[in-house]
PDB file of N, CA, C and O and ligand atoms in Angstrom:
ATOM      1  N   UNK A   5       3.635   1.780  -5.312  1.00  0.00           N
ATOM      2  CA  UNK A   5       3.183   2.539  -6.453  1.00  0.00           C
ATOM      3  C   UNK A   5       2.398   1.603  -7.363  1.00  0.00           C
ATOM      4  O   UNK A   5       2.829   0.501  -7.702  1.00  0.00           O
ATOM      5  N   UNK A   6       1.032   2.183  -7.802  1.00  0.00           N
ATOM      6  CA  UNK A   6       0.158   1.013  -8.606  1.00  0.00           C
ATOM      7  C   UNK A   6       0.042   2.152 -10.046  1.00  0.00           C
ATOM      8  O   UNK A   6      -0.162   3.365 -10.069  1.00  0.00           O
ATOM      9  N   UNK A   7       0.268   1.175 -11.151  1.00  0.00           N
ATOM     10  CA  UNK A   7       0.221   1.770 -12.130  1.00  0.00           C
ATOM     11  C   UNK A   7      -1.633   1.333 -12.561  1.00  0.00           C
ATOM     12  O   UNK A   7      -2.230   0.744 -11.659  1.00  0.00           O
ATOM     13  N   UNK A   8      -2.066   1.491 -13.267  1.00  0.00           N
ATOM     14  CA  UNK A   8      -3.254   0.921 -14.232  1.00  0.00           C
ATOM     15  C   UNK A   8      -3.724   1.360 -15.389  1.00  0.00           C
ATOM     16  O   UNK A   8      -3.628   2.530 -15.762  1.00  0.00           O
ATOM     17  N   UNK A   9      -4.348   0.291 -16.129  1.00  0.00           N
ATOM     18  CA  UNK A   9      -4.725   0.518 -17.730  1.00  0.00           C
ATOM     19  C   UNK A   9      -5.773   1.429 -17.351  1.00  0.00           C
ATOM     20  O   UNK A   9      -6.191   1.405 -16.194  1.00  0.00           O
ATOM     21  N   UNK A  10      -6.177   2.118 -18.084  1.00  0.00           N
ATOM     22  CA  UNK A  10      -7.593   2.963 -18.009  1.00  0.00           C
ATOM     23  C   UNK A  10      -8.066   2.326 -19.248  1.00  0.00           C
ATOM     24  O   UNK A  10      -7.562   1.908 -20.290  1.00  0.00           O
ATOM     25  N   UNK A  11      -9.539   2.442 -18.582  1.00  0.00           N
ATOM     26  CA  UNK A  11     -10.339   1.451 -20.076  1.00  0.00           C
ATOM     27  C   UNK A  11     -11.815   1.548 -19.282  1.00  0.00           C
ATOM     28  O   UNK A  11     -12.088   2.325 -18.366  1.00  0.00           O
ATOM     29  N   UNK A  12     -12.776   0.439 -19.954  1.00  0.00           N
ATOM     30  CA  UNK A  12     -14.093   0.353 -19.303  1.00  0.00           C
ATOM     31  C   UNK A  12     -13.776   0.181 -17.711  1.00  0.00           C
ATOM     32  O   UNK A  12     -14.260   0.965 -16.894  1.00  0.00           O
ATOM     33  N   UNK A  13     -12.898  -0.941 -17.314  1.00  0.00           N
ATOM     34  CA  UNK A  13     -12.410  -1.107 -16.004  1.00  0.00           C
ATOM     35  C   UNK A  13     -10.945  -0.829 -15.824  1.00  0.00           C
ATOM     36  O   UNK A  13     -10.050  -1.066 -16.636  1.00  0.00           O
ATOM     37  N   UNK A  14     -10.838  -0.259 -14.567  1.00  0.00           N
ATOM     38  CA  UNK A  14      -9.516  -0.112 -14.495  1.00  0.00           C
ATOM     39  C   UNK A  14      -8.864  -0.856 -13.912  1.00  0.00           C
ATOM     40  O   UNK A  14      -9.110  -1.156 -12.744  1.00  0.00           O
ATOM     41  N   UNK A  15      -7.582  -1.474 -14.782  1.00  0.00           N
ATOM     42  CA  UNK A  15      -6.836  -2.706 -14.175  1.00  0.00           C
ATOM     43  C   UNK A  15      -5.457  -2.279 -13.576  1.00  0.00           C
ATOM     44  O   UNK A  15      -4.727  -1.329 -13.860  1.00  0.00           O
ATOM     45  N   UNK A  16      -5.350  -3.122 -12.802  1.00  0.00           N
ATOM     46  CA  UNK A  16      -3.716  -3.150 -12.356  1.00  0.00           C
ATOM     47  C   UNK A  16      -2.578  -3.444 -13.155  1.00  0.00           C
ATOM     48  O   UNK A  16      -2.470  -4.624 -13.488  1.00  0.00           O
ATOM     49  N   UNK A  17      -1.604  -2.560 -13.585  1.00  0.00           N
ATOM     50  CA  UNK A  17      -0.784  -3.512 -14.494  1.00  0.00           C
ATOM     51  C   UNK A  17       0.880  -3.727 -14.070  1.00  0.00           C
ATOM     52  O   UNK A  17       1.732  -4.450 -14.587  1.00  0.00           O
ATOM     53  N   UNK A  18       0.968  -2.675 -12.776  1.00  0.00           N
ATOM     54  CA  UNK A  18       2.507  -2.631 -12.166  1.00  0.00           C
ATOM     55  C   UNK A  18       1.975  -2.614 -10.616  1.00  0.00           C
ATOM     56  O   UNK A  18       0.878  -2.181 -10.263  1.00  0.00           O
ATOM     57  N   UNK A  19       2.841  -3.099  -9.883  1.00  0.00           N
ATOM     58  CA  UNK A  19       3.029  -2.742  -8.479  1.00  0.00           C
ATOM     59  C   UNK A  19       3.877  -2.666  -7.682  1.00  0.00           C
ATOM     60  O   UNK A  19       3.817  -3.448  -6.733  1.00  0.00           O
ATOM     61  N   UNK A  20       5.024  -1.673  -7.758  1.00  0.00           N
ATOM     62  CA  UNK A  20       5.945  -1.533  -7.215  1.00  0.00           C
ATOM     63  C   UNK A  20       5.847  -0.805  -5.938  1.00  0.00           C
ATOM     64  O   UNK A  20       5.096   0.138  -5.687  1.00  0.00           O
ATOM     65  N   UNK A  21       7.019  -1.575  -4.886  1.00  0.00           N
ATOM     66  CA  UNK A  21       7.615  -1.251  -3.236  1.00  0.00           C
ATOM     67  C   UNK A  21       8.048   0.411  -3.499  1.00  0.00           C
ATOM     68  O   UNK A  21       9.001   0.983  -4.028  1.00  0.00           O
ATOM     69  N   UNK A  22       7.081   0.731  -2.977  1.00  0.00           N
ATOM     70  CA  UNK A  22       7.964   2.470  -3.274  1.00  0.00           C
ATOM     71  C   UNK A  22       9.330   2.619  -1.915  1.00  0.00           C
ATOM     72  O   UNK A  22       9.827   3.742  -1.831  1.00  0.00           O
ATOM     73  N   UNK A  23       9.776   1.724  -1.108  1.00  0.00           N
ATOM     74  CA  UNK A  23      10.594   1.946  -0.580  1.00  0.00           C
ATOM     75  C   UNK A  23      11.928   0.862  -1.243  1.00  0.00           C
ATOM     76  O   UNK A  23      13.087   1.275  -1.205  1.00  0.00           O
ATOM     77  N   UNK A  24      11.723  -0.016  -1.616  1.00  0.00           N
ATOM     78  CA  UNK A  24      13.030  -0.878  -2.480  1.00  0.00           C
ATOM     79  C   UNK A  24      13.257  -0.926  -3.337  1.00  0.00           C
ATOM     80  O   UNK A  24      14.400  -1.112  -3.754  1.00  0.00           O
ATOM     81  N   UNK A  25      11.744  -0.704  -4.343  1.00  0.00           N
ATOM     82  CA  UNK A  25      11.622  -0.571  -5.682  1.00  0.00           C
ATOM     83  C   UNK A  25      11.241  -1.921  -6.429  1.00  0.00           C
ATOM     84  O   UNK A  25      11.273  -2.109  -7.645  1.00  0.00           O
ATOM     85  N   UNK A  26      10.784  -3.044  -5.189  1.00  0.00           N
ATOM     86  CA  UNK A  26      10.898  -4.493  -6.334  1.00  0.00           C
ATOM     87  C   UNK A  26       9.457  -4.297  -6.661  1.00  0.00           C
ATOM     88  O   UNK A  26       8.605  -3.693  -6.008  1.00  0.00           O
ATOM     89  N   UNK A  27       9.325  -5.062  -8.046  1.00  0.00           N
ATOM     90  CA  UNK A  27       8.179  -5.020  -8.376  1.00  0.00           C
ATOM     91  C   UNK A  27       7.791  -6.364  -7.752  1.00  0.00           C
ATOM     92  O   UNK A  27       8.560  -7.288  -7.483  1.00  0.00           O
ATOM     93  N   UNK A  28       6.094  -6.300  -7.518  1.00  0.00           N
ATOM     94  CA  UNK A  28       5.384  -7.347  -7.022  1.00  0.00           C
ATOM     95  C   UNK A  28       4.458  -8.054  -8.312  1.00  0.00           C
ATOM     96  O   UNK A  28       4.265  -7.458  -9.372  1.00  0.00           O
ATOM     97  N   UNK A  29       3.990  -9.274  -8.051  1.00  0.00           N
ATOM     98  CA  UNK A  29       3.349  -9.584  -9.185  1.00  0.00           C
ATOM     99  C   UNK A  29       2.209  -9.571  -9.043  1.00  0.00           C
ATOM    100  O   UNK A  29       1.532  -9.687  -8.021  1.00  0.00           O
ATOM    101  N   UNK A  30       1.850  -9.382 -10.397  1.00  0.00           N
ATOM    102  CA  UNK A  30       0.208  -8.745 -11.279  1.00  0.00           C
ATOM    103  C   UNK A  30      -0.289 -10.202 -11.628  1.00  0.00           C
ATOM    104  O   UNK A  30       0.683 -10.825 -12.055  1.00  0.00           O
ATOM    105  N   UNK A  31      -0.969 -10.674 -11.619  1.00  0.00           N
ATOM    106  CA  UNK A  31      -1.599 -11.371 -12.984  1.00  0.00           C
ATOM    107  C   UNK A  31      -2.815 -11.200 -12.880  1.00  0.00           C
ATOM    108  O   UNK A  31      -3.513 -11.362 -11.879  1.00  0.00           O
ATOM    109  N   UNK A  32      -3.228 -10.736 -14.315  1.00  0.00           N
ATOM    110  CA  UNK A  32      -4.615 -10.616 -14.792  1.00  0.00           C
ATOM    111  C   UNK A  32      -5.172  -9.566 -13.632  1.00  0.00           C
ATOM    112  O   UNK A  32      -6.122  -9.901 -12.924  1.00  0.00           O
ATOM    113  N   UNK A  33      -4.518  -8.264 -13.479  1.00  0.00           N
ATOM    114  CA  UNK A  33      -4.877  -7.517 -12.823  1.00  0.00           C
ATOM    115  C   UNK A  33      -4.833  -7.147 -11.291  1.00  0.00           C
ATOM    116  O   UNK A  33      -4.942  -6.094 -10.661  1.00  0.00           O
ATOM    117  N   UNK A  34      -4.618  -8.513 -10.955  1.00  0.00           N
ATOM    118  CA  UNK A  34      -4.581  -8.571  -9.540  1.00  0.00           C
ATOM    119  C   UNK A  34      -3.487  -8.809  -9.027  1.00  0.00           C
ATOM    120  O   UNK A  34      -2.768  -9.621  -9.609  1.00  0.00           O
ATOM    121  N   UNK A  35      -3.003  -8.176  -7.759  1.00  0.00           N
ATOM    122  CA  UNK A  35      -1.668  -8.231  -7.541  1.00  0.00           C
ATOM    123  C   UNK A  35      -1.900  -9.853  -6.351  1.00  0.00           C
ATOM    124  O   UNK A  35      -2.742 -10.126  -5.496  1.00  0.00           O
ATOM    125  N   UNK A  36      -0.502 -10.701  -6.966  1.00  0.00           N
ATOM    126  CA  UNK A  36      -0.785 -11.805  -6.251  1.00  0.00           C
ATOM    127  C   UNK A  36       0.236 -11.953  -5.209  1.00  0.00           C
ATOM    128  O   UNK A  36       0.260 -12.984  -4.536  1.00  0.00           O
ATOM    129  N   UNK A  37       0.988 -11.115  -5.041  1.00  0.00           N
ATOM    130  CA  UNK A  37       2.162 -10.634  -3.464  1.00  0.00           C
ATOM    131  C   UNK A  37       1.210  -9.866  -3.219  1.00  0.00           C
ATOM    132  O   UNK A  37       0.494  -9.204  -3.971  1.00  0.00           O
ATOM    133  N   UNK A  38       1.248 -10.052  -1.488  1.00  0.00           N
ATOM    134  CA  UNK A  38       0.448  -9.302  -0.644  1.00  0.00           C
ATOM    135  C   UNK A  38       1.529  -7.531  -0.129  1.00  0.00           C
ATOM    136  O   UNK A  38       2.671  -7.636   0.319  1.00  0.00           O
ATOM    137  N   UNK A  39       0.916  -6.264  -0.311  1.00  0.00           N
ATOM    138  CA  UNK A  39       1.503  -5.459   0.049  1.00  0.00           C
ATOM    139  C   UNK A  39       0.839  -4.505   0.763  1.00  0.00           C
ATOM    140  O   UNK A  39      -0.342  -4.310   0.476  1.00  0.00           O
ATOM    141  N   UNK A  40       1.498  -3.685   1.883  1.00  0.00           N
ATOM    142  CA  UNK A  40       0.897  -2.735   2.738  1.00  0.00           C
ATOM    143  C   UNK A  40       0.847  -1.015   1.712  1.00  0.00           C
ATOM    144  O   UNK A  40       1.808  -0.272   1.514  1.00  0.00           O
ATOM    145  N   UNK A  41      -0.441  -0.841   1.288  1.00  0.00           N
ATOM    146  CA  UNK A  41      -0.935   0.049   0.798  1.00  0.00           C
ATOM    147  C   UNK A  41      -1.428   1.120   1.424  1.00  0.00           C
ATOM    148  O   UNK A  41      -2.423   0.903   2.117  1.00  0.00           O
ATOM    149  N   UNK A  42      -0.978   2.328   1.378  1.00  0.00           N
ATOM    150  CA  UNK A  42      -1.227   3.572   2.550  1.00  0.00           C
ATOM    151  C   UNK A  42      -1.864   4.630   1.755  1.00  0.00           C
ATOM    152  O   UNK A  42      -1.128   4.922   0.813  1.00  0.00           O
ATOM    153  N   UNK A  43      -2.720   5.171   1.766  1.00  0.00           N
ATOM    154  CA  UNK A  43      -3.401   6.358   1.110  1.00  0.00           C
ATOM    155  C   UNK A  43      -3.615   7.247   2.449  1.00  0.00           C
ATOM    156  O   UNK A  43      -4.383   6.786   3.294  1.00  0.00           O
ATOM    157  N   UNK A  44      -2.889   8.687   2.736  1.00  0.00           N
ATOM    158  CA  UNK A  44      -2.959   9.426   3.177  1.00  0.00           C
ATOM    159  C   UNK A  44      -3.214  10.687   2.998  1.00  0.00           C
ATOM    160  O   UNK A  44      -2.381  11.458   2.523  1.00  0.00           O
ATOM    161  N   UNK A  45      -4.668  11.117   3.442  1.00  0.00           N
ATOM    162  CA  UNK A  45      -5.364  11.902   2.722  1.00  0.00           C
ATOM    163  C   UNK A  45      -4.799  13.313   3.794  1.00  0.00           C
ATOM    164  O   UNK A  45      -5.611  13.579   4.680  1.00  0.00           O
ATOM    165  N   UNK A  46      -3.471  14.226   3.771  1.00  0.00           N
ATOM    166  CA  UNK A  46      -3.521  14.958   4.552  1.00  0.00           C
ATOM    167  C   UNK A  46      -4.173  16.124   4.942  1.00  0.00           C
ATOM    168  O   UNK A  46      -4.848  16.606   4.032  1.00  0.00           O
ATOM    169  N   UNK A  47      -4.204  16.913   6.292  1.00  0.00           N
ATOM    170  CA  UNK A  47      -5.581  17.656   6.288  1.00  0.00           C
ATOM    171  C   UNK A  47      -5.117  18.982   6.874  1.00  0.00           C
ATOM    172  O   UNK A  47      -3.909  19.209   6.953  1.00  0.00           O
ATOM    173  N   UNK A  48      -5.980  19.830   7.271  1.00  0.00           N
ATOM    174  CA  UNK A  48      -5.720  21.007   8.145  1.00  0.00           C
ATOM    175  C   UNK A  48      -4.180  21.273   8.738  1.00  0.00           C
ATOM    176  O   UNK A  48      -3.235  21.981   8.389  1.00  0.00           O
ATOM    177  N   UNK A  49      -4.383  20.516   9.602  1.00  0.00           N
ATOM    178  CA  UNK A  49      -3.321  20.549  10.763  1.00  0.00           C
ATOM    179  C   UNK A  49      -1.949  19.972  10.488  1.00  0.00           C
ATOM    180  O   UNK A  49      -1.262  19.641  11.455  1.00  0.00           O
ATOM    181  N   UNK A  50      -1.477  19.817   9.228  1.00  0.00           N
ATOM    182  CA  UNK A  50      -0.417  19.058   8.977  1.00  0.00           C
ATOM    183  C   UNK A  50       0.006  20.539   7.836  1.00  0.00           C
ATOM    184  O   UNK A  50      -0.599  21.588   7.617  1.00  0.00           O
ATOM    185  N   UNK A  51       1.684  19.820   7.165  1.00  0.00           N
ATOM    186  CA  UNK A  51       1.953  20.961   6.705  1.00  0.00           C
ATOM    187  C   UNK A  51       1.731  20.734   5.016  1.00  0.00           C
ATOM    188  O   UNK A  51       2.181  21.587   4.251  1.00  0.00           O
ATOM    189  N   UNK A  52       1.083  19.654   4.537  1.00  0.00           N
ATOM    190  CA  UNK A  52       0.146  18.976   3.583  1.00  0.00           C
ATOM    191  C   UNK A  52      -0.422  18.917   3.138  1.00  0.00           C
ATOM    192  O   UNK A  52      -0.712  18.277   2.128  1.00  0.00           O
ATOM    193  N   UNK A  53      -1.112  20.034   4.125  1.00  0.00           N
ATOM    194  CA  UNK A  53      -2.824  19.851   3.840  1.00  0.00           C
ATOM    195  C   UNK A  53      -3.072  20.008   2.575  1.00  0.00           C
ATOM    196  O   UNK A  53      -2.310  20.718   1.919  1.00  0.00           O
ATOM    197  N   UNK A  54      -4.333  19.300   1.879  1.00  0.00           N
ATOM    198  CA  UNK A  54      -4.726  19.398   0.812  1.00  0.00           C
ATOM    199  C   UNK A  54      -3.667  18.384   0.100  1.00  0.00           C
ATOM    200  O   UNK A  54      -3.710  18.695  -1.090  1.00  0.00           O
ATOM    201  N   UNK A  55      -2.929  17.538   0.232  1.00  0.00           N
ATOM    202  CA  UNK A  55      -2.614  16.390  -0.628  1.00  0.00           C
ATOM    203  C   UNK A  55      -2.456  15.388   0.234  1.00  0.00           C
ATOM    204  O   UNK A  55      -2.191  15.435   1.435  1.00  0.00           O
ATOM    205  N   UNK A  56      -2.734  13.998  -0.835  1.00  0.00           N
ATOM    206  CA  UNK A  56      -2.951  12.887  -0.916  1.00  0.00           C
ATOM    207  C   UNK A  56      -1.414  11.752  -1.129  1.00  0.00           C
ATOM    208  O   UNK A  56      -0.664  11.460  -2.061  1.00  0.00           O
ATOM    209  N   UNK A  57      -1.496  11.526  -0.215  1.00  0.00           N
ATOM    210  CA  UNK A  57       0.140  10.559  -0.078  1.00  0.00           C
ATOM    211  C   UNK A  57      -0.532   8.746  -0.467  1.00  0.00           C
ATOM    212  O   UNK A  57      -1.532   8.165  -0.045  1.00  0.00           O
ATOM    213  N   UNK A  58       0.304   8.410  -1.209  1.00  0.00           N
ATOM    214  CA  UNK A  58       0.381   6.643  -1.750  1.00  0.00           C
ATOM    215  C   UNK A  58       0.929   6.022  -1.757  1.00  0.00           C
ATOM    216  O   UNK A  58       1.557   6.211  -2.799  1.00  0.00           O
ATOM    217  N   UNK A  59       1.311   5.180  -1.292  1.00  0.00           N
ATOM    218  CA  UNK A  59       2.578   4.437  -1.710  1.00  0.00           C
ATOM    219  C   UNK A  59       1.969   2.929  -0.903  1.00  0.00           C
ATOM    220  O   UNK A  59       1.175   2.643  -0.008  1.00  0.00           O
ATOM    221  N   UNK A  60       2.931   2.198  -1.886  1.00  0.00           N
ATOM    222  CA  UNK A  60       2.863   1.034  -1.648  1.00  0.00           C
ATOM    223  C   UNK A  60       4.376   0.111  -0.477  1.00  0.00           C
ATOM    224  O   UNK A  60       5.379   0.801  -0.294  1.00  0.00           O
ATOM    225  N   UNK A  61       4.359  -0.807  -0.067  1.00  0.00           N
ATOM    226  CA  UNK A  61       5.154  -1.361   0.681  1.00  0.00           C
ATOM    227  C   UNK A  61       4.801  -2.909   0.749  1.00  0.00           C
ATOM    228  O   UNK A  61       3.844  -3.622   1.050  1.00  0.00           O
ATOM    229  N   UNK A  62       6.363  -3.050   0.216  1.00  0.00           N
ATOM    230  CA  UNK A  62       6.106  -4.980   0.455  1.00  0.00           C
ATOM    231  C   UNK A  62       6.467  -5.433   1.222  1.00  0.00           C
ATOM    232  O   UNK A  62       7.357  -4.934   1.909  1.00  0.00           O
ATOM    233  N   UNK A  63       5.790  -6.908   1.516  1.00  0.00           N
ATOM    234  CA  UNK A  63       6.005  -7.068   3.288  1.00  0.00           C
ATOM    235  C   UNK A  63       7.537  -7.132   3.777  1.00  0.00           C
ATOM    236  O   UNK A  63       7.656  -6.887   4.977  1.00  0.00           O
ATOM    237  N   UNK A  64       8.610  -7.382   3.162  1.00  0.00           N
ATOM    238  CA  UNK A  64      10.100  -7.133   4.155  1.00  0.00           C
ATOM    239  C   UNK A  64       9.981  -5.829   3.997  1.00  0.00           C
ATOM    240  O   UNK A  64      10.131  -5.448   5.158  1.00  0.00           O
ATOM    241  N   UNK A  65       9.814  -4.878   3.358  1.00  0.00           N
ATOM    242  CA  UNK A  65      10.267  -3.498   3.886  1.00  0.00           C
ATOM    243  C   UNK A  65       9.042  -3.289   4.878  1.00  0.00           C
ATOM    244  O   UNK A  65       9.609  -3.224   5.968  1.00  0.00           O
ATOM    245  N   UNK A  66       8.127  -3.194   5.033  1.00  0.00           N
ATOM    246  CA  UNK A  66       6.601  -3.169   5.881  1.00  0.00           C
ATOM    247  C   UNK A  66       7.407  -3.390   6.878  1.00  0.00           C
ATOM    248  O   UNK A  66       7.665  -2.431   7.606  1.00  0.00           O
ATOM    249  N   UNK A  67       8.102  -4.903   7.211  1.00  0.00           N
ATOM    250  CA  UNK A  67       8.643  -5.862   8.475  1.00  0.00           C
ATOM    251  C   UNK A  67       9.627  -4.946   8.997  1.00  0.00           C
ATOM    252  O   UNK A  67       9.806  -4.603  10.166  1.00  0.00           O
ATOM    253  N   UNK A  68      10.325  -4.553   7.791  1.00  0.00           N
ATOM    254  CA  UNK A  68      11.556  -3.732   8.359  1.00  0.00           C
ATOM    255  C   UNK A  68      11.571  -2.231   9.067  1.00  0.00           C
ATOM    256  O   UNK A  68      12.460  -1.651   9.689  1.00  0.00           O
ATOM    257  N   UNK A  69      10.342  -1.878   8.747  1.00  0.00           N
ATOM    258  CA  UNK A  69       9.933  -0.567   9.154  1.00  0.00           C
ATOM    259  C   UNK A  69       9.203  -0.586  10.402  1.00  0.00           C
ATOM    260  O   UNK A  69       9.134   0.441  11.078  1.00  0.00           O
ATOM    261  N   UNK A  70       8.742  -1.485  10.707  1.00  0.00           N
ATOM    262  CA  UNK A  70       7.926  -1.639  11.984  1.00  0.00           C
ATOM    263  C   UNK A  70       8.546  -2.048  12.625  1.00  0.00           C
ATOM    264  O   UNK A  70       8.087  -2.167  13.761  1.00  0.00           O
ATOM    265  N   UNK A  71       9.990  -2.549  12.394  1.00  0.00           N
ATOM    266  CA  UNK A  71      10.691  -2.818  13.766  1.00  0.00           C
ATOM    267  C   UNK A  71      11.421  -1.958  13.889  1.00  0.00           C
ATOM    268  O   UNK A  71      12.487  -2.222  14.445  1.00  0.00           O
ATOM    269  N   UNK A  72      11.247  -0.985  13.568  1.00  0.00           N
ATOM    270  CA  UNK A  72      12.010   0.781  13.788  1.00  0.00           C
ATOM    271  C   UNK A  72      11.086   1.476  14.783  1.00  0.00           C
ATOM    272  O   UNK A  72      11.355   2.498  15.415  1.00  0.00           O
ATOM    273  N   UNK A  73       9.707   0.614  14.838  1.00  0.00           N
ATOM    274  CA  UNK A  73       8.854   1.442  15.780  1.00  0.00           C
ATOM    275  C   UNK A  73       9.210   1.882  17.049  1.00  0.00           C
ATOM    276  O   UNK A  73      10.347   1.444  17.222  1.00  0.00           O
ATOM    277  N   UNK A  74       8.836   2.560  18.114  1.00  0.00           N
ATOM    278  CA  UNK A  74       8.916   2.566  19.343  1.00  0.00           C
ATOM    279  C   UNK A  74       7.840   1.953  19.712  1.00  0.00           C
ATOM    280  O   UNK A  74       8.031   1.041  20.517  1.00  0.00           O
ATOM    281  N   UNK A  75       6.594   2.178  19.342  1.00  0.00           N
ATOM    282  CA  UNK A  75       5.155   0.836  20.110  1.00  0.00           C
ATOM    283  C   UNK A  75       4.982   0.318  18.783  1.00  0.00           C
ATOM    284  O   UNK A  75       4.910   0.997  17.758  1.00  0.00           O
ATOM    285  N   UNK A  76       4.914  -1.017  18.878  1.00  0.00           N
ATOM    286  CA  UNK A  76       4.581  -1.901  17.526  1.00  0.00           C
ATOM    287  C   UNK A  76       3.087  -1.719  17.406  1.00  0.00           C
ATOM    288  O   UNK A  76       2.422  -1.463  18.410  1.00  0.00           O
ATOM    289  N   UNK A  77       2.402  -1.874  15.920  1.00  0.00           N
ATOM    290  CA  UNK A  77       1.536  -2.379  15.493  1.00  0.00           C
ATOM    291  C   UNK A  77       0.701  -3.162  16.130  1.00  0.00           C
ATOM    292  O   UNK A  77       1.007  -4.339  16.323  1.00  0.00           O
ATOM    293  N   UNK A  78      -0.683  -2.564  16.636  1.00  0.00           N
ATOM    294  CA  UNK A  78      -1.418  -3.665  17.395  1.00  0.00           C
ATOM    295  C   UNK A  78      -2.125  -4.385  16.253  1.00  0.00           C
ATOM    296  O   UNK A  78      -2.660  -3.892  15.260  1.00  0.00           O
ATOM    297  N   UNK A  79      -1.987  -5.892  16.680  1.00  0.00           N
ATOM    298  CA  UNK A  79      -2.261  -6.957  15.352  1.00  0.00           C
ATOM    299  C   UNK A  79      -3.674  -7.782  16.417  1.00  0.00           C
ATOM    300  O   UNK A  79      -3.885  -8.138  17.577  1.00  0.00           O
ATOM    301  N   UNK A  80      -4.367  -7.743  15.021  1.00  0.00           N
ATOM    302  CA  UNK A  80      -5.377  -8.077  15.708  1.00  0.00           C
ATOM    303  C   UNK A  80      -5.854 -10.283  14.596  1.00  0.00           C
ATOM    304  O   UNK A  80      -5.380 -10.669  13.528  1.00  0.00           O
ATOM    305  N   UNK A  81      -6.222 -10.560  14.939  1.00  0.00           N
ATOM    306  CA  UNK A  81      -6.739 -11.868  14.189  1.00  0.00           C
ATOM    307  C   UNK A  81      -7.899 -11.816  13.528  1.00  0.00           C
ATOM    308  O   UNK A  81      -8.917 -11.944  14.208  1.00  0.00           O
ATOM    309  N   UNK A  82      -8.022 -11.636  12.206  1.00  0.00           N
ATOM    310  CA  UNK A  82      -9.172 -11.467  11.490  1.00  0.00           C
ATOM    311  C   UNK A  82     -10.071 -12.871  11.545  1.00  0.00           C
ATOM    312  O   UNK A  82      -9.586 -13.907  11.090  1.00  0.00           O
ATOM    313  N   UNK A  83     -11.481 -12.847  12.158  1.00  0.00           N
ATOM    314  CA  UNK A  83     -12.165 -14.104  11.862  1.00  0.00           C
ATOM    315  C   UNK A  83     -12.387 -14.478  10.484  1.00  0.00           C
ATOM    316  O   UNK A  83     -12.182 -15.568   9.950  1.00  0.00           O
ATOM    317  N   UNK A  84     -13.146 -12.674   9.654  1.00  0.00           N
ATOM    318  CA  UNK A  84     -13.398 -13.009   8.281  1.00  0.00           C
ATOM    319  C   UNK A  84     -12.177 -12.884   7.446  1.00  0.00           C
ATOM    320  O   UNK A  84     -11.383 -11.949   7.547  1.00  0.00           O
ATOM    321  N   UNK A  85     -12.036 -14.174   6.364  1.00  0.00           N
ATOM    322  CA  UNK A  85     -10.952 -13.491   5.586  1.00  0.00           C
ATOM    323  C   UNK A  85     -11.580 -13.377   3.926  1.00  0.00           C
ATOM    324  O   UNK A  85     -12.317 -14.116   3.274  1.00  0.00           O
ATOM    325  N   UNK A  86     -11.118 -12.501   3.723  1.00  0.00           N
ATOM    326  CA  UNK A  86     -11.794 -11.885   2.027  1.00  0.00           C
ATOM    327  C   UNK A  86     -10.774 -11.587   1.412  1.00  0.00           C
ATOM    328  O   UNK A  86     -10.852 -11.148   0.264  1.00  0.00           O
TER     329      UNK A  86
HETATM  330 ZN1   ZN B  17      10.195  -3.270  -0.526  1.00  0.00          ZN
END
């Protein structure tokens, strides 16, 4: 869950694990824990359709959820990093 200031730019000012609840840290807008961010725009064929799912996930719950998978996550090696 990302909170933000509204203003000329919009900043980050919370970022909480919507599955544990810890907050991650901000500074100066930017979140400096890395977290798995999901925007799911659902569509037609789902029972959804027409809304937008968010949530955030920090990497032990991310870790912990993917080893619930039945086929893991294909991980690939990024050359560029940004
Ligand atoms: Zn978590």
């Amino acid at each position: 869950m990302r909170k933000y200031q509204e203003g000329r730019e919009r900043k980050l000012t919370e970022l909480v694990c919507n599955c544990c609840g810890k907050k991650l840290t901000v500074e100066n807008g930017i979140a400096v824990e890395e977290s798995c961010h999901i925007e799911i725009p659902w569509g037609y064929f789902s029972k959804k359709d027409g809304e937008n799912h968010i949530f955030d996930l920090c990497e032990e719950c991310y870790d912990k959820i993917i080893r619930g998978f039945a086929v893991p996550p294909m991980v690939e090696e990024r050359t560029e990093i940004f």
